[in-house]
C-alpha atoms as a PDB file:
ATOM      1  CA  MET A   1      10.858 -75.679 -34.603  1.00  0.00           C
ATOM      2  CA  ALA A   2       7.579 -74.930 -32.927  1.00  0.00           C
ATOM      3  CA  MET A   3       7.646 -73.571 -29.389  1.00  0.00           C
ATOM      4  CA  LYS A   4       6.134 -75.792 -26.811  1.00  0.00           C
ATOM      5  CA  ALA A   5       2.827 -74.736 -25.343  1.00  0.00           C
ATOM      6  CA  ASN A   6       4.031 -74.666 -21.715  1.00  0.00           C
ATOM      7  CA  GLU A   7       7.102 -72.596 -22.429  1.00  0.00           C
ATOM      8  CA  ALA A   8       6.891 -69.023 -21.185  1.00  0.00           C
ATOM      9  CA  VAL A   9       7.233 -66.294 -23.664  1.00  0.00           C
ATOM     10  CA  PRO A  10      10.027 -63.921 -22.560  1.00  0.00           C
ATOM     11  CA  GLU A  11       8.715 -60.480 -21.748  1.00  0.00           C
ATOM     12  CA  LYS A  12      10.253 -57.511 -23.420  1.00  0.00           C
ATOM     13  CA  LYS A  13      11.416 -54.834 -21.082  1.00  0.00           C
ATOM     14  CA  ILE A  14      10.250 -51.446 -22.064  1.00  0.00           C
ATOM     15  CA  SER A  15      12.593 -48.771 -20.883  1.00  0.00           C
ATOM     16  CA  ILE A  16      11.382 -45.248 -20.433  1.00  0.00           C
ATOM     17  CA  LYS A  17      14.032 -42.692 -20.665  1.00  0.00           C
ATOM     18  CA  LYS A  18      13.688 -39.845 -18.303  1.00  0.00           C
ATOM     19  CA  SER A  19      13.938 -36.559 -19.957  1.00  0.00           C
ATOM     20  CA  SER A  20      16.668 -34.374 -18.548  1.00  0.00           C
ATOM     21  CA  LYS A  21      14.792 -31.316 -19.637  1.00  0.00           C
ATOM     22  CA  PRO A  22      11.972 -29.959 -17.425  1.00  0.00           C
ATOM     23  CA  MET A  23       8.441 -30.027 -18.682  1.00  0.00           C
ATOM     24  CA  GLU A  24       8.142 -26.298 -18.378  1.00  0.00           C
ATOM     25  CA  ARG A  25      10.920 -23.880 -18.776  1.00  0.00           C
ATOM     26  CA  HIS A  26      10.866 -20.213 -17.794  1.00  0.00           C
ATOM     27  CA  SER A  27      12.560 -17.463 -19.677  1.00  0.00           C
ATOM     28  CA  LYS A  28      15.229 -15.326 -18.029  1.00  0.00           C
ATOM     29  CA  GLY A  29      12.737 -12.460 -17.722  1.00  0.00           C
ATOM     30  CA  GLU A  30      10.281 -14.687 -15.895  1.00  0.00           C
ATOM     31  CA  ASN A  31      12.939 -16.005 -13.588  1.00  0.00           C
ATOM     32  CA  VAL A  32      14.085 -12.513 -12.751  1.00  0.00           C
ATOM     33  CA  PHE A  33      10.488 -11.402 -12.116  1.00  0.00           C
ATOM     34  CA  ASN A  34       9.862 -14.409  -9.821  1.00  0.00           C
ATOM     35  CA  ILE A  35      13.019 -13.628  -7.833  1.00  0.00           C
ATOM     36  CA  PHE A  36      12.158  -9.965  -7.389  1.00  0.00           C
ATOM     37  CA  ASN A  37       8.523 -10.787  -6.649  1.00  0.00           C
ATOM     38  CA  THR A  38       9.579 -13.242  -3.929  1.00  0.00           C
ATOM     39  CA  ILE A  39      11.926 -10.709  -2.392  1.00  0.00           C
ATOM     40  CA  PHE A  40       9.267  -8.010  -2.502  1.00  0.00           C
ATOM     41  CA  MET A  41       6.653 -10.226  -0.849  1.00  0.00           C
ATOM     42  CA  VAL A  42       9.082 -11.283   1.893  1.00  0.00           C
ATOM     43  CA  LEU A  43       9.967  -7.682   2.628  1.00  0.00           C
ATOM     44  CA  PHE A  44       6.308  -6.638   2.563  1.00  0.00           C
ATOM     45  CA  MET A  45       5.434  -9.463   5.003  1.00  0.00           C
ATOM     46  CA  PHE A  46       8.304  -8.343   7.250  1.00  0.00           C
ATOM     47  CA  LEU A  47       7.069  -4.757   7.199  1.00  0.00           C
ATOM     48  CA  CYS A  48       3.570  -5.914   8.134  1.00  0.00           C
ATOM     49  CA  ALA A  49       4.637  -8.342  10.930  1.00  0.00           C
ATOM     50  CA  TYR A  50       7.603  -6.499  12.497  1.00  0.00           C
ATOM     51  CA  PRO A  51       5.620  -3.669  14.194  1.00  0.00           C
ATOM     52  CA  PHE A  52       3.593  -6.207  16.166  1.00  0.00           C
ATOM     53  CA  TYR A  53       6.697  -8.263  16.944  1.00  0.00           C
ATOM     54  CA  TYR A  54       8.470  -5.059  18.086  1.00  0.00           C
ATOM     55  CA  ILE A  55       5.621  -4.157  20.398  1.00  0.00           C
ATOM     56  CA  PHE A  56       5.494  -7.666  21.882  1.00  0.00           C
ATOM     57  CA  ILE A  57       9.229  -8.012  22.601  1.00  0.00           C
ATOM     58  CA  ASN A  58       9.314  -4.562  24.200  1.00  0.00           C
ATOM     59  CA  THR A  59       6.449  -5.469  26.581  1.00  0.00           C
ATOM     60  CA  ILE A  60       8.338  -8.480  27.914  1.00  0.00           C
ATOM     61  CA  SER A  61      11.815  -6.875  28.006  1.00  0.00           C
ATOM     62  CA  ASP A  62      13.590  -4.675  30.528  1.00  0.00           C
ATOM     63  CA  ASN A  63      11.611  -1.432  30.621  1.00  0.00           C
ATOM     64  CA  ALA A  64      14.681   0.750  31.023  1.00  0.00           C
ATOM     65  CA  LEU A  65      16.257  -0.743  27.911  1.00  0.00           C
ATOM     66  CA  SER A  66      12.963  -0.403  26.052  1.00  0.00           C
ATOM     67  CA  GLN A  67      12.644   3.225  27.086  1.00  0.00           C
ATOM     68  CA  ALA A  68      16.177   3.815  25.785  1.00  0.00           C
ATOM     69  CA  GLY A  69      15.283   2.194  22.406  1.00  0.00           C
ATOM     70  CA  LYS A  70      17.726  -0.677  22.771  1.00  0.00           C
ATOM     71  CA  ILE A  71      15.194  -3.475  22.071  1.00  0.00           C
ATOM     72  CA  LEU A  72      14.886  -3.949  18.356  1.00  0.00           C
ATOM     73  CA  PHE A  73      14.964  -7.650  17.446  1.00  0.00           C
ATOM     74  CA  ILE A  74      15.785  -9.731  20.526  1.00  0.00           C
ATOM     75  CA  PRO A  75      14.128  -9.338  23.908  1.00  0.00           C
ATOM     76  CA  LYS A  76      16.381  -8.685  26.885  1.00  0.00           C
ATOM     77  CA  GLY A  77      15.673  -8.927  30.603  1.00  0.00           C
ATOM     78  CA  LEU A  78      12.499 -10.991  30.173  1.00  0.00           C
ATOM     79  CA  HIS A  79       9.654 -10.332  32.625  1.00  0.00           C
ATOM     80  CA  LEU A  80       5.855 -10.248  32.654  1.00  0.00           C
ATOM     81  CA  GLU A  81       5.462  -7.422  35.123  1.00  0.00           C
ATOM     82  CA  ASN A  82       3.835  -5.120  32.557  1.00  0.00           C
ATOM     83  CA  TYR A  83       0.999  -7.517  31.879  1.00  0.00           C
ATOM     84  CA  MET A  84       0.553  -8.227  35.607  1.00  0.00           C
ATOM     85  CA  ARG A  85       0.219  -4.487  36.270  1.00  0.00           C
ATOM     86  CA  VAL A  86      -2.321  -4.098  33.525  1.00  0.00           C
ATOM     87  CA  PHE A  87      -4.561  -6.840  34.948  1.00  0.00           C
ATOM     88  CA  GLU A  88      -4.301  -5.183  38.386  1.00  0.00           C
ATOM     89  CA  ILE A  89      -6.151  -2.110  37.097  1.00  0.00           C
ATOM     90  CA  PRO A  90      -9.390  -1.545  39.072  1.00  0.00           C
ATOM     91  CA  ASN A  91     -12.536  -2.801  37.278  1.00  0.00           C
ATOM     92  CA  ILE A  92     -10.388  -4.399  34.552  1.00  0.00           C
ATOM     93  CA  ILE A  93     -12.218  -7.761  34.859  1.00  0.00           C
ATOM     94  CA  SER A  94     -15.712  -6.221  34.659  1.00  0.00           C
ATOM     95  CA  ALA A  95     -14.595  -4.042  31.783  1.00  0.00           C
ATOM     96  CA  PHE A  96     -13.331  -7.089  29.924  1.00  0.00           C
ATOM     97  CA  GLN A  97     -16.701  -8.840  30.503  1.00  0.00           C
ATOM     98  CA  VAL A  98     -18.583  -5.823  29.145  1.00  0.00           C
ATOM     99  CA  SER A  99     -16.397  -5.666  26.061  1.00  0.00           C
ATOM    100  CA  LEU A 100     -16.690  -9.364  25.454  1.00  0.00           C
ATOM    101  CA  LEU A 101     -20.441  -9.350  25.923  1.00  0.00           C
ATOM    102  CA  ARG A 102     -20.981  -6.360  23.639  1.00  0.00           C
ATOM    103  CA  THR A 103     -18.737  -7.883  20.999  1.00  0.00           C
ATOM    104  CA  VAL A 104     -20.544 -11.227  20.959  1.00  0.00           C
ATOM    105  CA  LEU A 105     -24.101  -9.854  21.163  1.00  0.00           C
ATOM    106  CA  GLY A 106     -23.418  -6.912  18.912  1.00  0.00           C
ATOM    107  CA  THR A 107     -21.765  -9.056  16.267  1.00  0.00           C
ATOM    108  CA  LEU A 108     -24.507 -11.717  16.271  1.00  0.00           C
ATOM    109  CA  LEU A 109     -27.352  -9.163  16.018  1.00  0.00           C
ATOM    110  CA  THR A 110     -25.563  -7.051  13.414  1.00  0.00           C
ATOM    111  CA  VAL A 111     -24.845  -9.978  11.194  1.00  0.00           C
ATOM    112  CA  LEU A 112     -28.348 -11.475  11.519  1.00  0.00           C
ATOM    113  CA  ILE A 113     -30.230  -8.204  10.960  1.00  0.00           C
ATOM    114  CA  SER A 114     -27.904  -7.060   8.152  1.00  0.00           C
ATOM    115  CA  ALA A 115     -28.311 -10.447   6.423  1.00  0.00           C
ATOM    116  CA  PHE A 116     -32.095 -10.322   6.693  1.00  0.00           C
ATOM    117  CA  LEU A 117     -32.381  -6.742   5.444  1.00  0.00           C
ATOM    118  CA  GLY A 118     -29.990  -7.341   2.637  1.00  0.00           C
ATOM    119  CA  PHE A 119     -31.939 -10.446   1.663  1.00  0.00           C
ATOM    120  CA  MET A 120     -35.220  -8.506   1.745  1.00  0.00           C
ATOM    121  CA  MET A 121     -33.764  -5.847  -0.572  1.00  0.00           C
ATOM    122  CA  THR A 122     -33.514  -8.600  -3.281  1.00  0.00           C
ATOM    123  CA  GLN A 123     -37.202  -9.493  -3.023  1.00  0.00           C
ATOM    124  CA  GLN A 124     -39.098  -8.141  -6.024  1.00  0.00           C
ATOM    125  CA  LYS A 125     -42.429  -8.674  -4.323  1.00  0.00           C
ATOM    126  CA  MET A 126     -41.578  -6.333  -1.438  1.00  0.00           C
ATOM    127  CA  LYS A 127     -43.569  -3.092  -1.622  1.00  0.00           C
ATOM    128  CA  HIS A 128     -41.543   0.146  -1.835  1.00  0.00           C
ATOM    129  CA  ARG A 129     -38.343  -1.941  -1.917  1.00  0.00           C
ATOM    130  CA  LYS A 130     -36.396   0.601  -3.965  1.00  0.00           C
ATOM    131  CA  LEU A 131     -37.507   3.474  -1.693  1.00  0.00           C
ATOM    132  CA  VAL A 132     -36.417   1.651   1.471  1.00  0.00           C
ATOM    133  CA  TYR A 133     -33.091   0.675  -0.133  1.00  0.00           C
ATOM    134  CA  ARG A 134     -32.389   4.290  -1.143  1.00  0.00           C
ATOM    135  CA  PHE A 135     -33.205   5.365   2.403  1.00  0.00           C
ATOM    136  CA  PHE A 136     -30.520   2.967   3.743  1.00  0.00           C
ATOM    137  CA  ILE A 137     -28.036   4.223   1.179  1.00  0.00           C
ATOM    138  CA  THR A 138     -28.754   7.870   2.184  1.00  0.00           C
ATOM    139  CA  THR A 139     -27.647   7.139   5.785  1.00  0.00           C
ATOM    140  CA  MET A 140     -24.156   6.331   4.500  1.00  0.00           C
ATOM    141  CA  TYR A 141     -23.665   9.921   3.459  1.00  0.00           C
ATOM    142  CA  ILE A 142     -25.882  11.945   5.815  1.00  0.00           C
ATOM    143  CA  GLY A 143     -25.521  11.854   9.609  1.00  0.00           C
ATOM    144  CA  GLY A 144     -27.369  13.657  12.363  1.00  0.00           C
ATOM    145  CA  GLY A 145     -24.324  14.790  14.333  1.00  0.00           C
ATOM    146  CA  THR A 146     -23.220  14.136  17.864  1.00  0.00           C
ATOM    147  CA  ILE A 147     -25.667  16.446  19.692  1.00  0.00           C
ATOM    148  CA  PRO A 148     -28.808  15.250  17.920  1.00  0.00           C
ATOM    149  CA  VAL A 149     -27.719  11.626  18.434  1.00  0.00           C
ATOM    150  CA  TYR A 150     -27.089  12.312  22.118  1.00  0.00           C
ATOM    151  CA  MET A 151     -30.549  13.896  22.460  1.00  0.00           C
ATOM    152  CA  LEU A 152     -32.132  10.900  20.676  1.00  0.00           C
ATOM    153  CA  PHE A 153     -30.396   8.371  22.882  1.00  0.00           C
ATOM    154  CA  ASN A 154     -31.507  10.357  25.970  1.00  0.00           C
ATOM    155  CA  TYR A 155     -35.117  10.345  24.705  1.00  0.00           C
ATOM    156  CA  LEU A 156     -34.922   6.579  24.099  1.00  0.00           C
ATOM    157  CA  GLY A 157     -33.372   5.883  27.501  1.00  0.00           C
ATOM    158  CA  LEU A 158     -30.146   4.510  26.110  1.00  0.00           C
ATOM    159  CA  LEU A 159     -27.821   6.690  28.166  1.00  0.00           C
ATOM    160  CA  ASP A 160     -26.082   4.687  30.881  1.00  0.00           C
ATOM    161  CA  ASN A 161     -27.693   1.601  29.326  1.00  0.00           C
ATOM    162  CA  PHE A 162     -25.867  -1.438  28.006  1.00  0.00           C
ATOM    163  CA  LEU A 163     -28.111  -1.412  24.892  1.00  0.00           C
ATOM    164  CA  VAL A 164     -26.402   1.781  23.740  1.00  0.00           C
ATOM    165  CA  TYR A 165     -23.549  -0.568  22.670  1.00  0.00           C
ATOM    166  CA  ILE A 166     -25.844  -2.880  20.724  1.00  0.00           C
ATOM    167  CA  ILE A 167     -28.818  -1.080  19.137  1.00  0.00           C
ATOM    168  CA  PRO A 168     -27.071   1.732  17.200  1.00  0.00           C
ATOM    169  CA  GLY A 169     -24.847  -0.660  15.333  1.00  0.00           C
ATOM    170  CA  MET A 170     -27.402  -3.340  14.423  1.00  0.00           C
ATOM    171  CA  VAL A 171     -28.287  -1.802  11.106  1.00  0.00           C
ATOM    172  CA  SER A 172     -25.503  -0.793   8.729  1.00  0.00           C
ATOM    173  CA  ALA A 173     -26.148   0.431   5.197  1.00  0.00           C
ATOM    174  CA  TYR A 174     -22.751  -0.802   4.068  1.00  0.00           C
ATOM    175  CA  ASN A 175     -23.449  -4.315   5.348  1.00  0.00           C
ATOM    176  CA  ILE A 176     -26.845  -4.330   3.694  1.00  0.00           C
ATOM    177  CA  VAL A 177     -25.269  -3.399   0.347  1.00  0.00           C
ATOM    178  CA  LEU A 178     -22.746  -6.251   0.667  1.00  0.00           C
ATOM    179  CA  VAL A 179     -25.397  -8.829   1.527  1.00  0.00           C
ATOM    180  CA  LYS A 180     -27.769  -7.633  -1.223  1.00  0.00           C
ATOM    181  CA  THR A 181     -25.082  -7.873  -3.900  1.00  0.00           C
ATOM    182  CA  PHE A 182     -23.904 -11.274  -2.631  1.00  0.00           C
ATOM    183  CA  VAL A 183     -27.402 -12.713  -2.690  1.00  0.00           C
ATOM    184  CA  GLU A 184     -28.071 -11.442  -6.189  1.00  0.00           C
ATOM    185  CA  SER A 185     -24.829 -12.902  -7.536  1.00  0.00           C
ATOM    186  CA  SER A 186     -24.481 -16.136  -5.577  1.00  0.00           C
ATOM    187  CA  VAL A 187     -27.910 -17.385  -4.422  1.00  0.00           C
ATOM    188  CA  PRO A 188     -29.955 -18.854  -7.308  1.00  0.00           C
ATOM    189  CA  ALA A 189     -33.487 -17.416  -7.481  1.00  0.00           C
ATOM    190  CA  SER A 190     -34.744 -20.856  -8.586  1.00  0.00           C
ATOM    191  CA  LEU A 191     -34.175 -22.190  -5.069  1.00  0.00           C
ATOM    192  CA  GLN A 192     -36.532 -19.670  -3.572  1.00  0.00           C
ATOM    193  CA  GLU A 193     -39.078 -20.259  -6.295  1.00  0.00           C
ATOM    194  CA  SER A 194     -39.047 -24.032  -5.686  1.00  0.00           C
ATOM    195  CA  ALA A 195     -39.412 -23.488  -1.936  1.00  0.00           C
ATOM    196  CA  GLU A 196     -42.342 -21.079  -2.384  1.00  0.00           C
ATOM    197  CA  MET A 197     -44.050 -23.605  -4.674  1.00  0.00           C
ATOM    198  CA  ASP A 198     -43.790 -26.098  -1.793  1.00  0.00           C
ATOM    199  CA  GLY A 199     -45.466 -23.613   0.570  1.00  0.00           C
ATOM    200  CA  ALA A 200     -42.403 -22.079   2.263  1.00  0.00           C
ATOM    201  CA  GLY A 201     -42.772 -18.531   3.645  1.00  0.00           C
ATOM    202  CA  ILE A 202     -40.258 -15.722   3.448  1.00  0.00           C
ATOM    203  CA  LEU A 203     -38.718 -16.564   6.902  1.00  0.00           C
ATOM    204  CA  THR A 204     -38.390 -20.239   5.953  1.00  0.00           C
ATOM    205  CA  VAL A 205     -36.679 -19.342   2.706  1.00  0.00           C
ATOM    206  CA  PHE A 206     -34.303 -16.965   4.543  1.00  0.00           C
ATOM    207  CA  PHE A 207     -33.306 -19.209   7.449  1.00  0.00           C
ATOM    208  CA  LYS A 208     -33.273 -22.602   5.649  1.00  0.00           C
ATOM    209  CA  ILE A 209     -32.193 -21.751   2.128  1.00  0.00           C
ATOM    210  CA  ALA A 210     -30.530 -18.331   1.820  1.00  0.00           C
ATOM    211  CA  LEU A 211     -28.717 -18.120   5.151  1.00  0.00           C
ATOM    212  CA  PRO A 212     -26.708 -21.389   4.771  1.00  0.00           C
ATOM    213  CA  LEU A 213     -25.518 -20.150   1.361  1.00  0.00           C
ATOM    214  CA  MET A 214     -24.407 -16.790   2.740  1.00  0.00           C
ATOM    215  CA  VAL A 215     -21.595 -18.069   4.999  1.00  0.00           C
ATOM    216  CA  PRO A 216     -18.730 -16.202   3.222  1.00  0.00           C
ATOM    217  CA  ILE A 217     -20.427 -12.799   3.426  1.00  0.00           C
ATOM    218  CA  LEU A 218     -21.657 -13.493   7.004  1.00  0.00           C
ATOM    219  CA  ALA A 219     -18.055 -14.220   8.073  1.00  0.00           C
ATOM    220  CA  THR A 220     -16.988 -10.967   6.421  1.00  0.00           C
ATOM    221  CA  LEU A 221     -19.633  -8.991   8.318  1.00  0.00           C
ATOM    222  CA  ALA A 222     -18.693 -10.755  11.532  1.00  0.00           C
ATOM    223  CA  ILE A 223     -15.081  -9.631  11.228  1.00  0.00           C
ATOM    224  CA  PHE A 224     -16.031  -6.035  10.529  1.00  0.00           C
ATOM    225  CA  SER A 225     -18.513  -5.946  13.396  1.00  0.00           C
ATOM    226  CA  ALA A 226     -16.370  -7.762  15.909  1.00  0.00           C
ATOM    227  CA  VAL A 227     -13.363  -5.499  15.310  1.00  0.00           C
ATOM    228  CA  GLY A 228     -15.543  -2.401  15.507  1.00  0.00           C
ATOM    229  CA  GLN A 229     -17.269  -3.510  18.698  1.00  0.00           C
ATOM    230  CA  TRP A 230     -14.043  -4.573  20.409  1.00  0.00           C
ATOM    231  CA  ASN A 231     -12.133  -1.417  19.577  1.00  0.00           C
ATOM    232  CA  SER A 232     -14.863   1.083  20.242  1.00  0.00           C
ATOM    233  CA  PHE A 233     -14.534   3.369  23.236  1.00  0.00           C
ATOM    234  CA  MET A 234     -16.009   6.704  22.098  1.00  0.00           C
ATOM    235  CA  ASP A 235     -19.577   5.535  22.770  1.00  0.00           C
ATOM    236  CA  THR A 236     -18.483   4.923  26.372  1.00  0.00           C
ATOM    237  CA  VAL A 237     -16.995   8.419  26.555  1.00  0.00           C
ATOM    238  CA  LEU A 238     -20.159  10.086  25.206  1.00  0.00           C
ATOM    239  CA  TYR A 239     -23.034   8.062  26.521  1.00  0.00           C
ATOM    240  CA  VAL A 240     -21.926   6.109  29.617  1.00  0.00           C
ATOM    241  CA  THR A 241     -20.973   7.295  33.108  1.00  0.00           C
ATOM    242  CA  ARG A 242     -21.637   4.102  35.123  1.00  0.00           C
ATOM    243  CA  GLU A 243     -18.385   2.385  35.975  1.00  0.00           C
ATOM    244  CA  ASP A 244     -19.930  -1.076  35.728  1.00  0.00           C
ATOM    245  CA  LEU A 245     -20.644  -0.381  32.042  1.00  0.00           C
ATOM    246  CA  HIS A 246     -17.149   0.831  31.124  1.00  0.00           C
ATOM    247  CA  THR A 247     -15.523  -1.170  28.392  1.00  0.00           C
ATOM    248  CA  LEU A 248     -12.001  -2.525  28.321  1.00  0.00           C
ATOM    249  CA  GLN A 249     -10.909  -0.004  25.714  1.00  0.00           C
ATOM    250  CA  TYR A 250     -12.106   2.917  27.818  1.00  0.00           C
ATOM    251  CA  VAL A 251     -10.493   1.654  31.018  1.00  0.00           C
ATOM    252  CA  LEU A 252      -7.179   1.128  29.207  1.00  0.00           C
ATOM    253  CA  TYR A 253      -7.537   4.557  27.631  1.00  0.00           C
ATOM    254  CA  ARG A 254      -7.779   6.127  31.061  1.00  0.00           C
ATOM    255  CA  TYR A 255      -4.851   3.978  32.213  1.00  0.00           C
ATOM    256  CA  LEU A 256      -2.712   5.573  29.509  1.00  0.00           C
ATOM    257  CA  THR A 257      -2.835   8.856  31.493  1.00  0.00           C
ATOM    258  CA  GLN A 258      -0.447   7.213  33.922  1.00  0.00           C
ATOM    259  CA  SER A 259       2.081   6.924  31.141  1.00  0.00           C
ATOM    260  CA  THR A 260       1.634  10.562  30.367  1.00  0.00           C
ATOM    261  CA  ALA A 261       2.198  11.509  34.056  1.00  0.00           C
ATOM    262  CA  LEU A 262       5.331   9.324  34.127  1.00  0.00           C
ATOM    263  CA  ALA A 263       6.665  10.903  30.941  1.00  0.00           C
ATOM    264  CA  ASN A 264       6.053  14.318  32.427  1.00  0.00           C
ATOM    265  CA  ALA A 265       7.941  13.387  35.582  1.00  0.00           C
ATOM    266  CA  ILE A 266      10.930  12.248  33.473  1.00  0.00           C
ATOM    267  CA  ASN A 267      10.846  15.374  31.358  1.00  0.00           C
ATOM    268  CA  SER A 268      10.618  17.687  34.381  1.00  0.00           C
ATOM    269  CA  GLY A 269      13.697  16.092  35.990  1.00  0.00           C
ATOM    270  CA  GLN A 270      11.843  14.525  38.918  1.00  0.00           C
ATOM    271  CA  MET A 271      12.914  11.118  37.611  1.00  0.00           C
ATOM    272  CA  SER A 272      15.556  10.329  35.056  1.00  0.00           C
ATOM    273  CA  ALA A 273      15.195   7.596  32.488  1.00  0.00           C
ATOM    274  CA  ASP A 274      18.332   5.911  33.947  1.00  0.00           C
ATOM    275  CA  GLN A 275      16.616   5.656  37.353  1.00  0.00           C
ATOM    276  CA  VAL A 276      13.806   3.612  35.925  1.00  0.00           C
ATOM    277  CA  SER A 277      14.350  -0.021  36.814  1.00  0.00           C
ATOM    278  CA  GLY A 278      13.555  -2.922  34.538  1.00  0.00           C
ATOM    279  CA  SER A 279      10.303  -3.741  36.293  1.00  0.00           C
ATOM    280  CA  VAL A 280       9.040  -0.177  36.824  1.00  0.00           C
ATOM    281  CA  GLN A 281       6.625   0.827  34.148  1.00  0.00           C
ATOM    282  CA  THR A 282       7.516   3.655  31.835  1.00  0.00           C
ATOM    283  CA  ALA A 283       5.419   5.694  29.436  1.00  0.00           C
ATOM    284  CA  GLN A 284       6.410   3.471  26.574  1.00  0.00           C
ATOM    285  CA  SER A 285       5.895   0.161  28.395  1.00  0.00           C
ATOM    286  CA  VAL A 286       2.351   1.194  29.388  1.00  0.00           C
ATOM    287  CA  LYS A 287       1.435   2.174  25.830  1.00  0.00           C
ATOM    288  CA  LEU A 288       2.931  -0.915  24.269  1.00  0.00           C
ATOM    289  CA  THR A 289       1.378  -3.289  26.807  1.00  0.00           C
ATOM    290  CA  VAL A 290      -2.069  -1.716  26.422  1.00  0.00           C
ATOM    291  CA  THR A 291      -1.709  -2.061  22.637  1.00  0.00           C
ATOM    292  CA  MET A 292      -0.933  -5.790  22.918  1.00  0.00           C
ATOM    293  CA  VAL A 293      -3.838  -6.383  25.289  1.00  0.00           C
ATOM    294  CA  THR A 294      -6.302  -4.724  22.953  1.00  0.00           C
ATOM    295  CA  VAL A 295      -5.199  -6.368  19.673  1.00  0.00           C
ATOM    296  CA  LEU A 296      -4.469  -9.877  20.953  1.00  0.00           C
ATOM    297  CA  PRO A 297      -8.109 -11.101  21.001  1.00  0.00           C
ATOM    298  CA  ILE A 298      -8.621  -9.980  17.365  1.00  0.00           C
ATOM    299  CA  PHE A 299      -5.417 -11.818  16.388  1.00  0.00           C
ATOM    300  CA  MET A 300      -6.835 -14.971  17.938  1.00  0.00           C
ATOM    301  CA  ILE A 301     -10.219 -14.736  16.194  1.00  0.00           C
ATOM    302  CA  TYR A 302      -9.228 -13.567  12.721  1.00  0.00           C
ATOM    303  CA  PRO A 303      -7.599 -16.785  11.451  1.00  0.00           C
ATOM    304  CA  PHE A 304     -10.826 -18.680  11.892  1.00  0.00           C
ATOM    305  CA  PHE A 305     -12.688 -16.283   9.520  1.00  0.00           C
ATOM    306  CA  GLN A 306      -9.869 -15.428   7.167  1.00  0.00           C
ATOM    307  CA  ARG A 307     -10.665 -18.193   4.628  1.00  0.00           C
ATOM    308  CA  PHE A 308     -14.202 -16.759   4.207  1.00  0.00           C
ATOM    309  CA  PHE A 309     -13.126 -13.115   4.216  1.00  0.00           C
ATOM    310  CA  VAL A 310     -11.577 -12.848   0.717  1.00  0.00           C
ATOM    311  CA  LYS A 311     -14.410 -14.730  -0.980  1.00  0.00           C
ATOM    312  CA  GLY A 312     -17.130 -12.802   0.835  1.00  0.00           C
ATOM    313  CA  ILE A 313     -15.705  -9.339   0.232  1.00  0.00           C
ATOM    314  CA  THR A 314     -14.962  -9.939  -3.452  1.00  0.00           C
ATOM    315  CA  ILE A 315     -18.254 -11.633  -4.304  1.00  0.00           C
ATOM    316  CA  GLY A 316     -20.266  -9.232  -2.182  1.00  0.00           C
ATOM    317  CA  ALA A 317     -18.623  -6.109  -3.527  1.00  0.00           C
ATOM    318  CA  VAL A 318     -18.916  -6.647  -7.287  1.00  0.00           C
ATOM    319  CA  LYS A 319     -22.032  -7.921  -8.978  1.00  0.00           C
ATOM    320  CA  GLY A 320     -21.208 -10.795 -11.300  1.00  0.00           C
END
């Protein structure tokens, strides 16, 4: 009997059986390797992070317990007296401003000049390009020495001058090599040729075409330069006597002599370690607090550049 036109045709249910077996199975050797690899990476991460954690908990813990080595994992006797004492150091605010200013200006100028020089070393039209590039490379292996550099800075008027923090570090042969290799491997030459056909000059090509494509290597150079500028204090020791130009690292370096004096007092019997109260600074508390104050700004800046760092250093170091 024929089916009526208005009758619905029953739909067949299609059942899909779920496979109990996983799509990808690992052998026992691979599973063992993954387990040991995970354990190794966790232990390695712990070894990298624990020293900084140890320093931090000891700076906020009872100084007497810290001096006795009883603060290992959990802080005890919490207080912020150590940090308050550090920020009471004379000229600490002006020293912080000098360090911040030299880090910002020094990093910007170093990155910009290194990027431009590295870019120019890739220009085939530049006269004596190979000779200039070899001259830069030579400076990586040959230095003038402390006394000739001091005499040169004196002749240039850089002694007791804020520019002594900026000018010497603006040109770095290592940075130029990184930028040159990065441009050769990652910036298409056809872009520059097209721009030049449209009438663009070398500066236009650099700022509007090459520079935006160099973000990974620029971030890498910024990290290197910022860390170097922030942590530097020997240039203050050698070339600066004016207190208003002292950097934070140098002021904290001098402050560490107090910890040495305190340690000598304890060792000579004038003060016993048991007599040190929880809020009185000890040799160890001063050193650990100064360490945290100096590394904390870099910890805060590094995560913003980290995603560019690996790409920039790998592409800029090996020509592909």
